[in-house]
């Protein structure tokens, strides 16, 4: 009989989106005439830009002829895409060497897999609330995590606690689910703290393209010293609408070298390279051609057009919450609006209230950590028409 990885028993039931689907299905069965508006799941709705589509087509066409056909590609990703990403960073004033970039099928895999590089007895800091993959992937590997409390008092932007000697720190900015974004001074504090502790920051910038204030850092590498202490994960999912197309990238600087217990030096870049070339055979050439087109100046301009469309939705939601005097976070440099459930309701209670009284589906904050118990997330990824209608309904509540 196989001995199982019993760490899986320690995972909290991942019932958030299935429970939402279950409650929505039950409601719609009982009220078939009601139009339900979904502002819950963080998935994009607009189609890809024309340049991305052209890039994908070029990739497909290359497969049709023996002189351009591609088989297995480099595990780290094609140089043309790593160069295009490096140039994209450079246009935002950030230096990232193409040799430090690893192309993947999205940030979920990489943020989930990175935990394999670290031993079980690290002090691992993870914000609460946050994207649940960081906690679950560590629990699966038998690791214990320490929560960094995000709350209204710190604007959901926890800062270093110098009484804790961290080894690994997960940060997500702009944050899912709160939409909160660290400013330069705050990230400098995190980088200094990591350098003091010889810790590694695992920085998830999946929503960087939503940052519209040039004064806010879109990458941890905008901060001096970060190359000596940080890995960055990013994705084309929210930047370019690639949630179904699948492409992401992770930057592991070669400066990240730490001493093993036996005194030998180990490079995180070399370890990640070894891990990826052992367990991953690369992102499809076709997708990488689409991604290359995304990172051209015109490709990014097209992405920004879609992002502006979502930002208008976020503004509609924010205006409604302001009008209702409901305190909220995010919604400016993020597709997420995170607000306190009205009238002291808990998040699942408010979920039912909103579904029953306004036929709007959102996401209960409890699904993102203990600190989300009294909060609720709405997303700006719907259509203008649906968001407008949802907000008119919301306006009529309580
Ligand atoms: N990181 C964060 C913070 C996310 O919210 C998400 C998706 O919702 C991801 C990573 C995963 O992105 P991808 O589609 O690239 O796997």
GROMACS .gro file of C-alpha atoms and ligand atoms in nm:
model
  414
    1UNK     CA    1   0.000   0.000   0.000
    2UNK     CA    2   0.142   0.341  -0.086
    3UNK     CA    3   0.225   0.575   0.201
    4UNK     CA    4   0.052   0.896   0.111
    5UNK     CA    5   0.161   1.256   0.145
    6UNK     CA    6  -0.052   1.315   0.450
    7UNK     CA    7   0.026   1.684   0.443
    8UNK     CA    8  -0.273   1.699   0.211
    9UNK     CA    9  -0.487   1.627   0.516
   10UNK     CA   10  -0.372   1.960   0.655
   11UNK     CA   11  -0.510   2.160   0.365
   12UNK     CA   12  -0.819   2.362   0.438
   13UNK     CA   13  -1.110   2.251   0.221
   14UNK     CA   14  -1.083   2.445  -0.105
   15UNK     CA   15  -1.449   2.504  -0.141
   16UNK     CA   16  -1.459   2.875  -0.227
   17UNK     CA   17  -1.545   2.868  -0.597
   18UNK     CA   18  -1.732   2.535  -0.585
   19UNK     CA   19  -1.944   2.662  -0.296
   20UNK     CA   20  -2.014   2.984  -0.487
   21UNK     CA   21  -2.114   2.781  -0.794
   22UNK     CA   22  -2.333   2.557  -0.579
   23UNK     CA   23  -2.516   2.848  -0.412
   24UNK     CA   24  -2.563   3.030  -0.745
   25UNK     CA   25  -2.697   2.715  -0.913
   26UNK     CA   26  -2.944   2.657  -0.630
   27UNK     CA   27  -3.062   3.018  -0.644
   28UNK     CA   28  -3.101   3.023  -1.021
   29UNK     CA   29  -3.292   2.695  -1.019
   30UNK     CA   30  -3.537   2.840  -0.767
   31UNK     CA   31  -3.557   3.174  -0.956
   32UNK     CA   32  -3.514   3.091  -1.325
   33UNK     CA   33  -3.639   3.434  -1.440
   34UNK     CA   34  -3.384   3.637  -1.247
   35UNK     CA   35  -3.079   3.771  -1.430
   36UNK     CA   36  -2.770   3.699  -1.224
   37UNK     CA   37  -2.466   3.927  -1.271
   38UNK     CA   38  -2.129   3.768  -1.194
   39UNK     CA   39  -1.862   3.993  -1.049
   40UNK     CA   40  -1.694   3.714  -0.859
   41UNK     CA   41  -1.422   3.511  -1.026
   42UNK     CA   42  -1.107   3.698  -1.132
   43UNK     CA   43  -1.120   3.603  -1.497
   44UNK     CA   44  -1.098   3.843  -1.789
   45UNK     CA   45  -1.378   3.872  -2.044
   46UNK     CA   46  -1.241   4.083  -2.333
   47UNK     CA   47  -1.081   3.903  -2.629
   48UNK     CA   48  -0.707   3.917  -2.700
   49UNK     CA   49  -0.561   4.215  -2.885
   50UNK     CA   50  -0.511   4.186  -3.261
   51UNK     CA   51  -0.131   4.177  -3.230
   52UNK     CA   52  -0.139   3.883  -2.990
   53UNK     CA   53  -0.370   3.704  -3.233
   54UNK     CA   54  -0.132   3.775  -3.523
   55UNK     CA   55   0.159   3.641  -3.317
   56UNK     CA   56  -0.034   3.324  -3.236
   57UNK     CA   57  -0.120   3.279  -3.605
   58UNK     CA   58   0.245   3.324  -3.701
   59UNK     CA   59   0.332   3.051  -3.449
   60UNK     CA   60   0.075   2.815  -3.598
   61UNK     CA   61   0.192   2.885  -3.954
   62UNK     CA   62   0.552   2.811  -3.857
   63UNK     CA   63   0.443   2.460  -3.757
   64UNK     CA   64   0.313   2.391  -4.109
   65UNK     CA   65   0.642   2.393  -4.292
   66UNK     CA   66   0.955   2.187  -4.237
   67UNK     CA   67   1.194   2.484  -4.249
   68UNK     CA   68   1.014   2.671  -3.968
   69UNK     CA   69   0.871   2.378  -3.768
   70UNK     CA   70   0.963   2.368  -3.397
   71UNK     CA   71   0.976   2.066  -3.169
   72UNK     CA   72   1.088   2.078  -2.807
   73UNK     CA   73   1.199   2.427  -2.721
   74UNK     CA   74   1.440   2.554  -2.455
   75UNK     CA   75   1.294   2.479  -2.108
   76UNK     CA   76   1.371   2.833  -1.998
   77UNK     CA   77   1.178   2.978  -2.292
   78UNK     CA   78   1.278   3.113  -2.633
   79UNK     CA   79   1.529   3.395  -2.635
   80UNK     CA   80   1.300   3.610  -2.853
   81UNK     CA   81   1.041   3.617  -2.572
   82UNK     CA   82   1.290   3.659  -2.287
   83UNK     CA   83   1.439   3.955  -2.478
   84UNK     CA   84   1.092   4.104  -2.539
   85UNK     CA   85   1.010   4.080  -2.166
   86UNK     CA   86   1.344   4.233  -2.071
   87UNK     CA   87   1.272   4.523  -2.310
   88UNK     CA   88   0.927   4.565  -2.155
   89UNK     CA   89   1.090   4.597  -1.811
   90UNK     CA   90   1.341   4.844  -1.959
   91UNK     CA   91   1.061   5.064  -2.096
   92UNK     CA   92   0.934   5.084  -1.737
   93UNK     CA   93   1.284   5.182  -1.620
   94UNK     CA   94   1.376   4.843  -1.473
   95UNK     CA   95   1.679   4.631  -1.559
   96UNK     CA   96   1.616   4.257  -1.588
   97UNK     CA   97   1.863   4.037  -1.772
   98UNK     CA   98   1.692   3.805  -2.025
   99UNK     CA   99   1.915   3.525  -1.891
  100UNK     CA  100   1.738   3.552  -1.553
  101UNK     CA  101   1.388   3.508  -1.703
  102UNK     CA  102   1.210   3.171  -1.711
  103UNK     CA  103   0.900   3.140  -1.932
  104UNK     CA  104   0.617   2.928  -1.794
  105UNK     CA  105   0.253   2.843  -1.850
  106UNK     CA  106   0.144   3.097  -1.589
  107UNK     CA  107   0.217   3.234  -1.246
  108UNK     CA  108   0.005   2.978  -1.064
  109UNK     CA  109   0.242   2.692  -1.149
  110UNK     CA  110   0.553   2.889  -1.061
  111UNK     CA  111   0.425   3.043  -0.736
  112UNK     CA  112   0.305   2.695  -0.640
  113UNK     CA  113   0.621   2.508  -0.742
  114UNK     CA  114   0.883   2.746  -0.601
  115UNK     CA  115   0.831   2.608  -0.251
  116UNK     CA  116   1.018   2.292  -0.363
  117UNK     CA  117   1.346   2.485  -0.356
  118UNK     CA  118   1.323   2.550   0.017
  119UNK     CA  119   1.363   2.321   0.317
  120UNK     CA  120   1.081   2.253   0.562
  121UNK     CA  121   1.224   2.443   0.858
  122UNK     CA  122   1.214   2.794   0.718
  123UNK     CA  123   1.023   3.083   0.872
  124UNK     CA  124   0.779   3.158   0.592
  125UNK     CA  125   0.575   3.478   0.600
  126UNK     CA  126   0.254   3.495   0.397
  127UNK     CA  127   0.007   3.783   0.403
  128UNK     CA  128  -0.350   3.724   0.516
  129UNK     CA  129  -0.561   3.780   0.309
  130UNK     CA  130  -0.392   3.675  -0.014
  131UNK     CA  131  -0.407   3.450  -0.322
  132UNK     CA  132  -0.447   3.105  -0.158
  133UNK     CA  133  -0.186   2.920  -0.369
  134UNK     CA  134   0.106   3.039  -0.152
  135UNK     CA  135  -0.031   2.885   0.166
  136UNK     CA  136  -0.164   2.565   0.010
  137UNK     CA  137   0.155   2.485  -0.183
  138UNK     CA  138   0.358   2.517   0.137
  139UNK     CA  139   0.114   2.305   0.338
  140UNK     CA  140   0.132   2.035   0.068
  141UNK     CA  141   0.509   2.025   0.125
  142UNK     CA  142   0.467   1.991   0.501
  143UNK     CA  143   0.567   2.348   0.578
  144UNK     CA  144   0.432   2.574   0.847
  145UNK     CA  145   0.357   2.934   0.761
  146UNK     CA  146   0.342   3.251   0.968
  147UNK     CA  147   0.074   3.498   0.868
  148UNK     CA  148   0.137   3.865   0.804
  149UNK     CA  149  -0.179   4.036   0.913
  150UNK     CA  150  -0.335   4.262   0.651
  151UNK     CA  151  -0.616   4.472   0.791
  152UNK     CA  152  -0.789   4.806   0.760
  153UNK     CA  153  -0.540   4.965   1.002
  154UNK     CA  154  -0.243   4.891   0.776
  155UNK     CA  155  -0.449   4.939   0.456
  156UNK     CA  156  -0.402   4.565   0.390
  157UNK     CA  157  -0.028   4.631   0.337
  158UNK     CA  158   0.152   4.445   0.618
  159UNK     CA  159   0.505   4.567   0.690
  160UNK     CA  160   0.808   4.386   0.837
  161UNK     CA  161   0.801   4.294   1.204
  162UNK     CA  162   1.166   4.304   1.309
  163UNK     CA  163   1.101   4.069   1.601
  164UNK     CA  164   1.057   3.789   1.344
  165UNK     CA  165   1.361   3.658   1.158
  166UNK     CA  166   1.200   3.559   0.830
  167UNK     CA  167   1.363   3.331   0.573
  168UNK     CA  168   1.101   3.350   0.299
  169UNK     CA  169   0.849   3.629   0.242
  170UNK     CA  170   0.561   3.618  -0.004
  171UNK     CA  171   0.437   3.957  -0.124
  172UNK     CA  172   0.165   4.025  -0.378
  173UNK     CA  173   0.132   4.381  -0.512
  174UNK     CA  174  -0.118   4.484  -0.641
  175UNK     CA  175  -0.277   4.236  -0.406
  176UNK     CA  176  -0.538   3.976  -0.481
  177UNK     CA  177  -0.795   4.008  -0.322
  178UNK     CA  178  -0.755   4.351  -0.162
  179UNK     CA  179  -0.624   4.554  -0.457
  180UNK     CA  180  -0.376   4.723  -0.220
  181UNK     CA  181  -0.043   4.831  -0.373
  182UNK     CA  182   0.288   4.886  -0.193
  183UNK     CA  183   0.458   5.219  -0.257
  184UNK     CA  184   0.830   5.256  -0.313
  185UNK     CA  185   0.916   5.336   0.049
  186UNK     CA  186   0.728   5.032   0.175
  187UNK     CA  187   0.899   4.800  -0.072
  188UNK     CA  188   1.235   4.951   0.020
  189UNK     CA  189   1.160   4.857   0.380
  190UNK     CA  190   1.078   4.500   0.277
  191UNK     CA  191   1.394   4.470   0.066
  192UNK     CA  192   1.611   4.609   0.349
  193UNK     CA  193   1.448   4.370   0.596
  194UNK     CA  194   1.507   4.076   0.359
  195UNK     CA  195   1.871   4.173   0.307
  196UNK     CA  196   1.926   4.210   0.685
  197UNK     CA  197   1.783   3.862   0.743
  198UNK     CA  198   1.933   3.703   0.429
  199UNK     CA  199   1.574   3.621   0.342
  200UNK     CA  200   1.417   3.574  -0.001
  201UNK     CA  201   1.115   3.775  -0.115
  202UNK     CA  202   0.882   3.590  -0.350
  203UNK     CA  203   0.714   3.882  -0.524
  204UNK     CA  204   0.397   3.823  -0.726
  205UNK     CA  205   0.336   4.110  -0.968
  206UNK     CA  206   0.058   3.942  -1.169
  207UNK     CA  207  -0.146   4.266  -1.163
  208UNK     CA  208   0.138   4.512  -1.234
  209UNK     CA  209  -0.019   4.626  -1.561
  210UNK     CA  210  -0.309   4.780  -1.364
  211UNK     CA  211  -0.076   5.028  -1.193
  212UNK     CA  212  -0.141   5.364  -1.355
  213UNK     CA  213   0.059   5.588  -1.120
  214UNK     CA  214   0.418   5.603  -1.252
  215UNK     CA  215   0.536   5.669  -0.896
  216UNK     CA  216   0.428   5.323  -0.779
  217UNK     CA  217   0.669   5.034  -0.838
  218UNK     CA  218   0.550   4.774  -1.087
  219UNK     CA  219   0.829   4.535  -1.006
  220UNK     CA  220   1.034   4.450  -0.699
  221UNK     CA  221   1.342   4.519  -0.913
  222UNK     CA  222   1.250   4.886  -0.914
  223UNK     CA  223   1.400   4.874  -0.564
  224UNK     CA  224   1.775   4.895  -0.504
  225UNK     CA  225   1.917   4.568  -0.375
  226UNK     CA  226   1.617   4.354  -0.480
  227UNK     CA  227   1.824   4.146  -0.719
  228UNK     CA  228   2.012   4.015  -0.417
  229UNK     CA  229   1.697   3.906  -0.233
  230UNK     CA  230   1.394   3.866  -0.461
  231UNK     CA  231   1.233   3.636  -0.714
  232UNK     CA  232   0.952   3.789  -0.920
  233UNK     CA  233   0.654   3.609  -1.071
  234UNK     CA  234   0.443   3.764  -1.342
  235UNK     CA  235   0.185   3.656  -1.590
  236UNK     CA  236   0.017   3.754  -1.912
  237UNK     CA  237  -0.319   3.649  -1.769
  238UNK     CA  238  -0.428   3.989  -1.645
  239UNK     CA  239  -0.182   4.198  -1.851
  240UNK     CA  240  -0.293   4.059  -2.185
  241UNK     CA  241  -0.603   3.846  -2.121
  242UNK     CA  242  -0.407   3.518  -2.140
  243UNK     CA  243  -0.602   3.338  -1.863
  244UNK     CA  244  -0.703   3.070  -2.114
  245UNK     CA  245  -0.405   3.107  -2.349
  246UNK     CA  246  -0.154   3.051  -2.061
  247UNK     CA  247   0.183   3.219  -2.034
  248UNK     CA  248   0.381   3.359  -1.743
  249UNK     CA  249   0.738   3.437  -1.646
  250UNK     CA  250   0.954   3.419  -1.339
  251UNK     CA  251   1.272   3.615  -1.278
  252UNK     CA  252   1.534   3.437  -1.071
  253UNK     CA  253   1.844   3.659  -1.057
  254UNK     CA  254   2.179   3.479  -1.059
  255UNK     CA  255   2.280   3.695  -0.761
  256UNK     CA  256   2.060   3.476  -0.537
  257UNK     CA  257   2.323   3.247  -0.389
  258UNK     CA  258   2.291   3.108  -0.036
  259UNK     CA  259   2.498   2.877   0.182
  260UNK     CA  260   2.380   2.520   0.229
  261UNK     CA  261   2.414   2.354   0.572
  262UNK     CA  262   2.741   2.192   0.459
  263UNK     CA  263   2.879   2.536   0.374
  264UNK     CA  264   2.858   2.493  -0.003
  265UNK     CA  265   2.701   2.772  -0.205
  266UNK     CA  266   2.376   2.702  -0.387
  267UNK     CA  267   2.227   2.924  -0.654
  268UNK     CA  268   1.848   2.957  -0.663
  269UNK     CA  269   1.875   3.030  -1.036
  270UNK     CA  270   2.060   2.703  -1.096
  271UNK     CA  271   1.816   2.513  -0.873
  272UNK     CA  272   1.510   2.655  -1.051
  273UNK     CA  273   1.671   2.582  -1.387
  274UNK     CA  274   1.732   2.224  -1.276
  275UNK     CA  275   1.379   2.192  -1.137
  276UNK     CA  276   1.219   2.329  -1.454
  277UNK     CA  277   1.432   2.127  -1.695
  278UNK     CA  278   1.352   1.813  -1.497
  279UNK     CA  279   0.977   1.860  -1.457
  280UNK     CA  280   0.870   2.106  -1.729
  281UNK     CA  281   0.915   2.086  -2.104
  282UNK     CA  282   0.853   2.447  -2.184
  283UNK     CA  283   0.565   2.665  -2.296
  284UNK     CA  284   0.434   2.601  -2.646
  285UNK     CA  285   0.618   2.783  -2.927
  286UNK     CA  286   0.284   2.910  -3.058
  287UNK     CA  287   0.196   3.071  -2.725
  288UNK     CA  288   0.542   3.222  -2.695
  289UNK     CA  289   0.499   3.383  -3.039
  290UNK     CA  290   0.169   3.533  -2.918
  291UNK     CA  291   0.340   3.651  -2.600
  292UNK     CA  292   0.628   3.808  -2.794
  293UNK     CA  293   0.373   4.020  -2.984
  294UNK     CA  294   0.210   4.123  -2.654
  295UNK     CA  295   0.535   4.279  -2.531
  296UNK     CA  296   0.591   4.496  -2.839
  297UNK     CA  297   0.505   4.863  -2.771
  298UNK     CA  298   0.191   4.833  -2.986
  299UNK     CA  299   0.097   4.501  -2.820
  300UNK     CA  300   0.118   4.664  -2.476
  301UNK     CA  301  -0.082   4.962  -2.601
  302UNK     CA  302  -0.360   4.720  -2.699
  303UNK     CA  303  -0.344   4.553  -2.356
  304UNK     CA  304  -0.369   4.893  -2.189
  305UNK     CA  305  -0.686   4.965  -2.384
  306UNK     CA  306  -0.851   4.657  -2.235
  307UNK     CA  307  -0.719   4.742  -1.891
  308UNK     CA  308  -0.867   5.091  -1.918
  309UNK     CA  309  -1.203   4.931  -1.997
  310UNK     CA  310  -1.182   4.727  -1.674
  311UNK     CA  311  -1.065   5.033  -1.481
  312UNK     CA  312  -1.384   5.214  -1.583
  313UNK     CA  313  -1.581   4.928  -1.429
  314UNK     CA  314  -1.372   4.956  -1.112
  315UNK     CA  315  -1.454   5.327  -1.099
  316UNK     CA  316  -1.828   5.254  -1.128
  317UNK     CA  317  -1.803   5.013  -0.836
  318UNK     CA  318  -1.592   5.254  -0.631
  319UNK     CA  319  -1.838   5.540  -0.695
  320UNK     CA  320  -2.127   5.327  -0.573
  321UNK     CA  321  -1.942   5.223  -0.258
  322UNK     CA  322  -1.841   5.584  -0.189
  323UNK     CA  323  -2.201   5.690  -0.230
  324UNK     CA  324  -2.312   5.419   0.012
  325UNK     CA  325  -2.034   5.525   0.253
  326UNK     CA  326  -1.888   5.175   0.251
  327UNK     CA  327  -1.515   5.164   0.321
  328UNK     CA  328  -1.321   4.992   0.043
  329UNK     CA  329  -0.965   4.920  -0.069
  330UNK     CA  330  -0.818   4.871  -0.416
  331UNK     CA  331  -1.005   4.944  -0.737
  332UNK     CA  332  -0.757   5.203  -0.865
  333UNK     CA  333  -0.440   5.011  -0.952
  334UNK     CA  334  -0.619   4.680  -0.949
  335UNK     CA  335  -0.923   4.505  -1.098
  336UNK     CA  336  -1.036   4.416  -0.746
  337UNK     CA  337  -1.247   4.615  -0.503
  338UNK     CA  338  -1.237   4.492  -0.146
  339UNK     CA  339  -1.489   4.628   0.099
  340UNK     CA  340  -1.617   4.580   0.446
  341UNK     CA  341  -1.945   4.387   0.446
  342UNK     CA  342  -2.223   4.630   0.539
  343UNK     CA  343  -2.416   4.605   0.864
  344UNK     CA  344  -2.155   4.385   1.033
  345UNK     CA  345  -2.234   4.086   0.813
  346UNK     CA  346  -1.987   3.803   0.769
  347UNK     CA  347  -1.869   3.746   0.414
  348UNK     CA  348  -2.077   3.435   0.333
  349UNK     CA  349  -2.380   3.598   0.490
  350UNK     CA  350  -2.329   3.902   0.267
  351UNK     CA  351  -2.276   3.673  -0.033
  352UNK     CA  352  -2.625   3.528   0.022
  353UNK     CA  353  -2.771   3.872   0.089
  354UNK     CA  354  -2.630   4.015  -0.235
  355UNK     CA  355  -2.737   3.714  -0.440
  356UNK     CA  356  -3.088   3.709  -0.299
  357UNK     CA  357  -3.157   4.083  -0.299
  358UNK     CA  358  -2.963   4.205  -0.602
  359UNK     CA  359  -2.875   3.888  -0.796
  360UNK     CA  360  -2.507   3.987  -0.789
  361UNK     CA  361  -2.236   3.725  -0.738
  362UNK     CA  362  -1.917   3.836  -0.562
  363UNK     CA  363  -1.647   3.656  -0.367
  364UNK     CA  364  -1.661   3.619   0.012
  365UNK     CA  365  -1.342   3.748   0.173
  366UNK     CA  366  -1.324   3.443   0.402
  367UNK     CA  367  -1.194   3.246   0.100
  368UNK     CA  368  -0.866   3.443   0.113
  369UNK     CA  369  -0.780   3.407   0.481
  370UNK     CA  370  -0.907   3.469   0.831
  371UNK     CA  371  -0.875   3.845   0.794
  372UNK     CA  372  -1.120   3.838   0.505
  373UNK     CA  373  -1.404   3.715   0.726
  374UNK     CA  374  -1.591   4.046   0.715
  375UNK     CA  375  -1.485   4.157   0.368
  376UNK     CA  376  -1.607   4.104   0.016
  377UNK     CA  377  -1.438   4.116  -0.326
  378UNK     CA  378  -1.596   4.244  -0.646
  379UNK     CA  379  -1.408   4.233  -0.975
  380UNK     CA  380  -1.397   4.482  -1.259
  381UNK     CA  381  -1.370   4.210  -1.523
  382UNK     CA  382  -1.737   4.222  -1.629
  383UNK     CA  383  -1.888   4.420  -1.917
  384UNK     CA  384  -1.973   4.789  -1.873
  385UNK     CA  385  -2.341   4.708  -1.915
  386UNK     CA  386  -2.345   4.436  -1.649
  387UNK     CA  387  -2.132   4.634  -1.406
  388UNK     CA  388  -2.359   4.938  -1.449
  389UNK     CA  389  -2.671   4.729  -1.394
  390UNK     CA  390  -2.515   4.556  -1.094
  391UNK     CA  391  -2.427   4.891  -0.938
  392UNK     CA  392  -2.780   5.025  -0.997
  393UNK     CA  393  -2.911   4.723  -0.811
  394UNK     CA  394  -2.649   4.764  -0.537
  395UNK     CA  395  -2.750   5.127  -0.499
  396UNK     CA  396  -3.106   5.025  -0.416
  397UNK     CA  397  -2.996   4.794  -0.133
  398UNK     CA  398  -3.020   4.879   0.238
  399LIG     N1  399  -0.099   3.538  -0.884
  399LIG     C1  400  -0.209   3.601  -0.843
  399LIG     C2  401  -0.198   3.699  -0.733
  399LIG     C3  402  -0.333   3.573  -0.901
  399LIG     O1  403  -0.443   3.635  -0.856
  399LIG     C4  404  -0.340   3.478  -1.004
  399LIG     C5  405  -0.467   3.444  -1.069
  399LIG     O2  406  -0.574   3.481  -1.035
  399LIG     C6  407  -0.223   3.415  -1.043
  399LIG     C7  408  -0.104   3.446  -0.981
  399LIG     C8  409  -0.226   3.307  -1.146
  399LIG     O3  410  -0.206   3.355  -1.270
  399LIG     P1  411  -0.188   3.261  -1.396
  399LIG     O4  412  -0.316   3.269  -1.473
  399LIG     O5  413  -0.072   3.322  -1.467
  399LIG     O6  414  -0.158   3.122  -1.351
   0.00000   0.00000   0.00000
